[in-house]
PDB file of C-alpha atoms in Angstrom:
ATOM      1  CA  MET A 256    -115.708 -58.146 -55.254  1.00  0.00           C
ATOM      2  CA  LEU A 257    -118.996 -56.355 -55.895  1.00  0.00           C
ATOM      3  CA  VAL A 258    -119.983 -53.260 -57.779  1.00  0.00           C
ATOM      4  CA  ARG A 259    -120.799 -51.511 -54.522  1.00  0.00           C
ATOM      5  CA  ASP A 260    -117.168 -51.864 -53.503  1.00  0.00           C
ATOM      6  CA  ALA A 261    -115.728 -50.374 -56.767  1.00  0.00           C
ATOM      7  CA  MET A 262    -118.355 -47.689 -57.707  1.00  0.00           C
ATOM      8  CA  SER A 263    -117.937 -44.061 -57.205  1.00  0.00           C
ATOM      9  CA  THR A 264    -120.623 -42.616 -55.082  1.00  0.00           C
ATOM     10  CA  MET A 265    -120.088 -39.151 -56.396  1.00  0.00           C
ATOM     11  CA  VAL A 266    -122.769 -38.952 -59.000  1.00  0.00           C
ATOM     12  CA  LEU A 267    -123.016 -35.755 -61.133  1.00  0.00           C
ATOM     13  CA  THR A 268    -126.696 -35.271 -62.037  1.00  0.00           C
ATOM     14  CA  ILE A 269    -127.622 -32.778 -64.683  1.00  0.00           C
ATOM     15  CA  GLY A 270    -130.717 -31.879 -66.491  1.00  0.00           C
ATOM     16  CA  PRO A 271    -131.424 -32.342 -70.139  1.00  0.00           C
ATOM     17  CA  THR A 272    -131.224 -28.551 -70.814  1.00  0.00           C
ATOM     18  CA  HIS A 273    -127.693 -28.206 -69.618  1.00  0.00           C
ATOM     19  CA  THR A 274    -125.351 -27.344 -72.539  1.00  0.00           C
ATOM     20  CA  LEU A 275    -122.474 -29.694 -73.397  1.00  0.00           C
ATOM     21  CA  ARG A 276    -120.048 -26.829 -72.127  1.00  0.00           C
ATOM     22  CA  GLN A 277    -121.655 -26.695 -68.807  1.00  0.00           C
ATOM     23  CA  ALA A 278    -121.607 -30.439 -68.606  1.00  0.00           C
ATOM     24  CA  ALA A 279    -118.025 -30.596 -69.665  1.00  0.00           C
ATOM     25  CA  ARG A 280    -117.074 -28.008 -67.015  1.00  0.00           C
ATOM     26  CA  LEU A 281    -118.879 -29.864 -64.197  1.00  0.00           C
ATOM     27  CA  MET A 282    -117.346 -33.228 -65.248  1.00  0.00           C
ATOM     28  CA  SER A 283    -113.942 -31.727 -65.497  1.00  0.00           C
ATOM     29  CA  ALA A 284    -113.969 -30.039 -62.159  1.00  0.00           C
ATOM     30  CA  ARG A 285    -114.965 -33.410 -60.578  1.00  0.00           C
ATOM     31  CA  ARG A 286    -112.569 -35.401 -62.729  1.00  0.00           C
ATOM     32  CA  ILE A 287    -115.178 -37.856 -63.761  1.00  0.00           C
ATOM     33  CA  GLY A 288    -116.140 -39.184 -67.253  1.00  0.00           C
ATOM     34  CA  ALA A 289    -119.851 -39.265 -67.032  1.00  0.00           C
ATOM     35  CA  ALA A 290    -123.003 -37.622 -65.858  1.00  0.00           C
ATOM     36  CA  VAL A 291    -126.343 -38.951 -64.989  1.00  0.00           C
ATOM     37  CA  VAL A 292    -129.022 -36.987 -66.981  1.00  0.00           C
ATOM     38  CA  LEU A 293    -132.356 -36.904 -65.151  1.00  0.00           C
ATOM     39  CA  ASP A 294    -135.467 -35.716 -67.151  1.00  0.00           C
ATOM     40  CA  ARG A 295    -138.024 -34.995 -64.636  1.00  0.00           C
ATOM     41  CA  ASP A 296    -140.679 -34.612 -67.402  1.00  0.00           C
ATOM     42  CA  THR A 297    -140.284 -38.159 -68.700  1.00  0.00           C
ATOM     43  CA  SER A 298    -138.837 -39.631 -65.391  1.00  0.00           C
ATOM     44  CA  GLY A 299    -136.082 -40.920 -67.477  1.00  0.00           C
ATOM     45  CA  ILE A 300    -132.449 -41.649 -66.461  1.00  0.00           C
ATOM     46  CA  GLY A 301    -129.773 -41.306 -69.128  1.00  0.00           C
ATOM     47  CA  ILE A 302    -126.055 -40.941 -69.261  1.00  0.00           C
ATOM     48  CA  LEU A 303    -123.810 -38.321 -70.980  1.00  0.00           C
ATOM     49  CA  THR A 304    -120.107 -39.272 -71.375  1.00  0.00           C
ATOM     50  CA  GLU A 305    -117.025 -37.376 -72.265  1.00  0.00           C
ATOM     51  CA  ARG A 306    -117.031 -39.391 -75.469  1.00  0.00           C
ATOM     52  CA  ASP A 307    -120.574 -37.969 -76.302  1.00  0.00           C
ATOM     53  CA  ILE A 308    -119.228 -34.413 -75.765  1.00  0.00           C
ATOM     54  CA  LEU A 309    -116.031 -35.165 -77.749  1.00  0.00           C
ATOM     55  CA  ASN A 310    -118.024 -36.556 -80.723  1.00  0.00           C
ATOM     56  CA  SER A 311    -120.308 -33.511 -80.832  1.00  0.00           C
ATOM     57  CA  VAL A 312    -117.443 -31.013 -80.681  1.00  0.00           C
ATOM     58  CA  GLY A 313    -115.462 -33.091 -83.170  1.00  0.00           C
ATOM     59  CA  SER A 314    -118.223 -32.971 -85.664  1.00  0.00           C
ATOM     60  CA  GLY A 315    -118.294 -29.237 -85.440  1.00  0.00           C
ATOM     61  CA  GLN A 316    -121.347 -28.636 -83.199  1.00  0.00           C
ATOM     62  CA  ASN A 317    -121.282 -25.791 -80.803  1.00  0.00           C
ATOM     63  CA  PRO A 318    -120.987 -26.912 -77.222  1.00  0.00           C
ATOM     64  CA  ASP A 319    -122.626 -23.643 -76.037  1.00  0.00           C
ATOM     65  CA  THR A 320    -125.896 -24.455 -77.919  1.00  0.00           C
ATOM     66  CA  GLU A 321    -126.067 -28.183 -77.952  1.00  0.00           C
ATOM     67  CA  THR A 322    -127.871 -29.611 -74.965  1.00  0.00           C
ATOM     68  CA  ALA A 323    -127.402 -32.813 -73.050  1.00  0.00           C
ATOM     69  CA  SER A 324    -130.776 -34.157 -74.117  1.00  0.00           C
ATOM     70  CA  THR A 325    -129.635 -34.398 -77.687  1.00  0.00           C
ATOM     71  CA  HIS A 326    -126.601 -36.379 -76.794  1.00  0.00           C
ATOM     72  CA  THR A 327    -127.713 -38.401 -73.892  1.00  0.00           C
ATOM     73  CA  THR A 328    -127.989 -42.249 -74.125  1.00  0.00           C
ATOM     74  CA  ASN A 329    -131.392 -43.155 -72.863  1.00  0.00           C
ATOM     75  CA  ASP A 330    -131.187 -46.851 -73.697  1.00  0.00           C
ATOM     76  CA  VAL A 331    -129.057 -47.469 -70.643  1.00  0.00           C
ATOM     77  CA  VAL A 332    -127.928 -50.706 -69.050  1.00  0.00           C
ATOM     78  CA  PHE A 333    -127.955 -50.241 -65.246  1.00  0.00           C
ATOM     79  CA  ALA A 334    -125.972 -52.232 -62.654  1.00  0.00           C
ATOM     80  CA  ALA A 335    -127.140 -53.290 -59.082  1.00  0.00           C
ATOM     81  CA  PRO A 336    -124.778 -52.688 -56.190  1.00  0.00           C
ATOM     82  CA  SER A 337    -124.947 -56.456 -55.589  1.00  0.00           C
ATOM     83  CA  TRP A 338    -123.527 -57.326 -59.095  1.00  0.00           C
ATOM     84  CA  THR A 339    -120.092 -58.794 -59.237  1.00  0.00           C
ATOM     85  CA  LEU A 340    -117.252 -56.886 -60.988  1.00  0.00           C
ATOM     86  CA  GLU A 341    -117.299 -59.680 -63.576  1.00  0.00           C
ATOM     87  CA  GLU A 342    -121.029 -59.163 -64.223  1.00  0.00           C
ATOM     88  CA  ALA A 343    -120.345 -55.482 -64.766  1.00  0.00           C
ATOM     89  CA  ALA A 344    -117.390 -55.981 -66.911  1.00  0.00           C
ATOM     90  CA  GLU A 345    -119.365 -58.418 -69.134  1.00  0.00           C
ATOM     91  CA  ALA A 346    -122.184 -55.903 -69.535  1.00  0.00           C
ATOM     92  CA  MET A 347    -119.651 -53.217 -70.561  1.00  0.00           C
ATOM     93  CA  THR A 348    -117.958 -55.423 -72.937  1.00  0.00           C
ATOM     94  CA  HIS A 349    -121.178 -56.709 -74.508  1.00  0.00           C
ATOM     95  CA  GLY A 350    -122.626 -53.247 -74.732  1.00  0.00           C
ATOM     96  CA  GLY A 351    -119.395 -51.431 -75.791  1.00  0.00           C
ATOM     97  CA  PHE A 352    -119.424 -48.789 -73.076  1.00  0.00           C
ATOM     98  CA  ARG A 353    -117.177 -47.772 -70.276  1.00  0.00           C
ATOM     99  CA  HIS A 354    -119.706 -46.604 -67.574  1.00  0.00           C
ATOM    100  CA  LEU A 355    -122.664 -48.101 -65.731  1.00  0.00           C
ATOM    101  CA  ILE A 356    -125.157 -46.167 -63.791  1.00  0.00           C
ATOM    102  CA  VAL A 357    -125.729 -48.118 -60.411  1.00  0.00           C
ATOM    103  CA  LEU A 358    -129.244 -48.176 -59.194  1.00  0.00           C
ATOM    104  CA  ASP A 359    -130.961 -49.459 -56.088  1.00  0.00           C
ATOM    105  CA  ASP A 360    -134.657 -49.213 -55.234  1.00  0.00           C
ATOM    106  CA  HIS A 361    -134.455 -45.409 -54.749  1.00  0.00           C
ATOM    107  CA  GLY A 362    -132.522 -44.455 -57.845  1.00  0.00           C
ATOM    108  CA  PRO A 363    -128.910 -43.790 -58.857  1.00  0.00           C
ATOM    109  CA  VAL A 364    -126.407 -44.498 -56.155  1.00  0.00           C
ATOM    110  CA  GLY A 365    -123.194 -44.527 -57.998  1.00  0.00           C
ATOM    111  CA  ILE A 366    -121.318 -45.048 -61.287  1.00  0.00           C
ATOM    112  CA  VAL A 367    -118.916 -47.738 -62.008  1.00  0.00           C
ATOM    113  CA  SER A 368    -116.383 -47.386 -64.780  1.00  0.00           C
ATOM    114  CA  VAL A 369    -113.882 -49.595 -66.480  1.00  0.00           C
ATOM    115  CA  ARG A 370    -111.229 -47.799 -64.531  1.00  0.00           C
ATOM    116  CA  ASP A 371    -112.844 -48.502 -61.240  1.00  0.00           C
ATOM    117  CA  ILE A 372    -112.878 -52.278 -62.155  1.00  0.00           C
ATOM    118  CA  ILE A 373    -109.317 -52.229 -63.233  1.00  0.00           C
ATOM    119  CA  ARG A 374    -108.213 -50.355 -60.052  1.00  0.00           C
ATOM    120  CA  CYS A 375    -109.843 -53.292 -58.055  1.00  0.00           C
ATOM    121  CA  TRP A 376    -108.408 -56.080 -60.180  1.00  0.00           C
ATOM    122  CA  ALA A 377    -104.897 -54.670 -60.694  1.00  0.00           C
ATOM    123  CA  PRO A 378    -102.443 -55.783 -58.117  1.00  0.00           C
ATOM    124  CA  ALA A 379    -101.023 -53.090 -55.917  1.00  0.00           C
ATOM    125  CA  ARG A 380     -97.705 -51.852 -57.010  1.00  0.00           C
ATOM    126  CA  ARG A 381     -95.001 -52.777 -54.640  1.00  0.00           C
ATOM    127  CA  HIS A 382     -92.030 -51.905 -56.868  1.00  0.00           C
ATOM    128  CA  PRO A 383     -91.811 -49.226 -59.509  1.00  0.00           C
ATOM    129  CA  VAL A 384     -92.249 -50.573 -63.088  1.00  0.00           C
ATOM    130  CA  GLU A 385     -89.020 -50.316 -64.963  1.00  0.00           C
ATOM    131  CA  LEU A 386     -89.524 -49.441 -68.673  1.00  0.00           C
ATOM    132  CA  VAL A 387     -87.021 -51.032 -71.055  1.00  0.00           C
ATOM    133  CA  GLY A 388     -86.608 -49.267 -74.394  1.00  0.00           C
TER     134      GLY A 388
END
């Protein structure tokens, strides 16, 4: 199975001046864990994740004044739609992250997460799981 088969094509794109609260609201409303940060001044593509926001708030920073640019990861590993899920999982494991921005020749076309990969690899549940405890 390929990344294009598992990725979410709903890509939330924000600018570097969005506050962390604005980013969190947008991510929460869409039930997603990452946003692509596009900086038109530098032509850069970065990623802001729920963990970035959590780390900022947890360290006492104000989400109403902290901006995405300060917390964006700019040294991003990108996936191609034609990568296998194994290649994506290996890149995530090696890099220690849970999301990959998927790029084609025209820019971001999706995001693939660990959850997306697991959803593809996990067998469909045919019977309810019975917990023994």
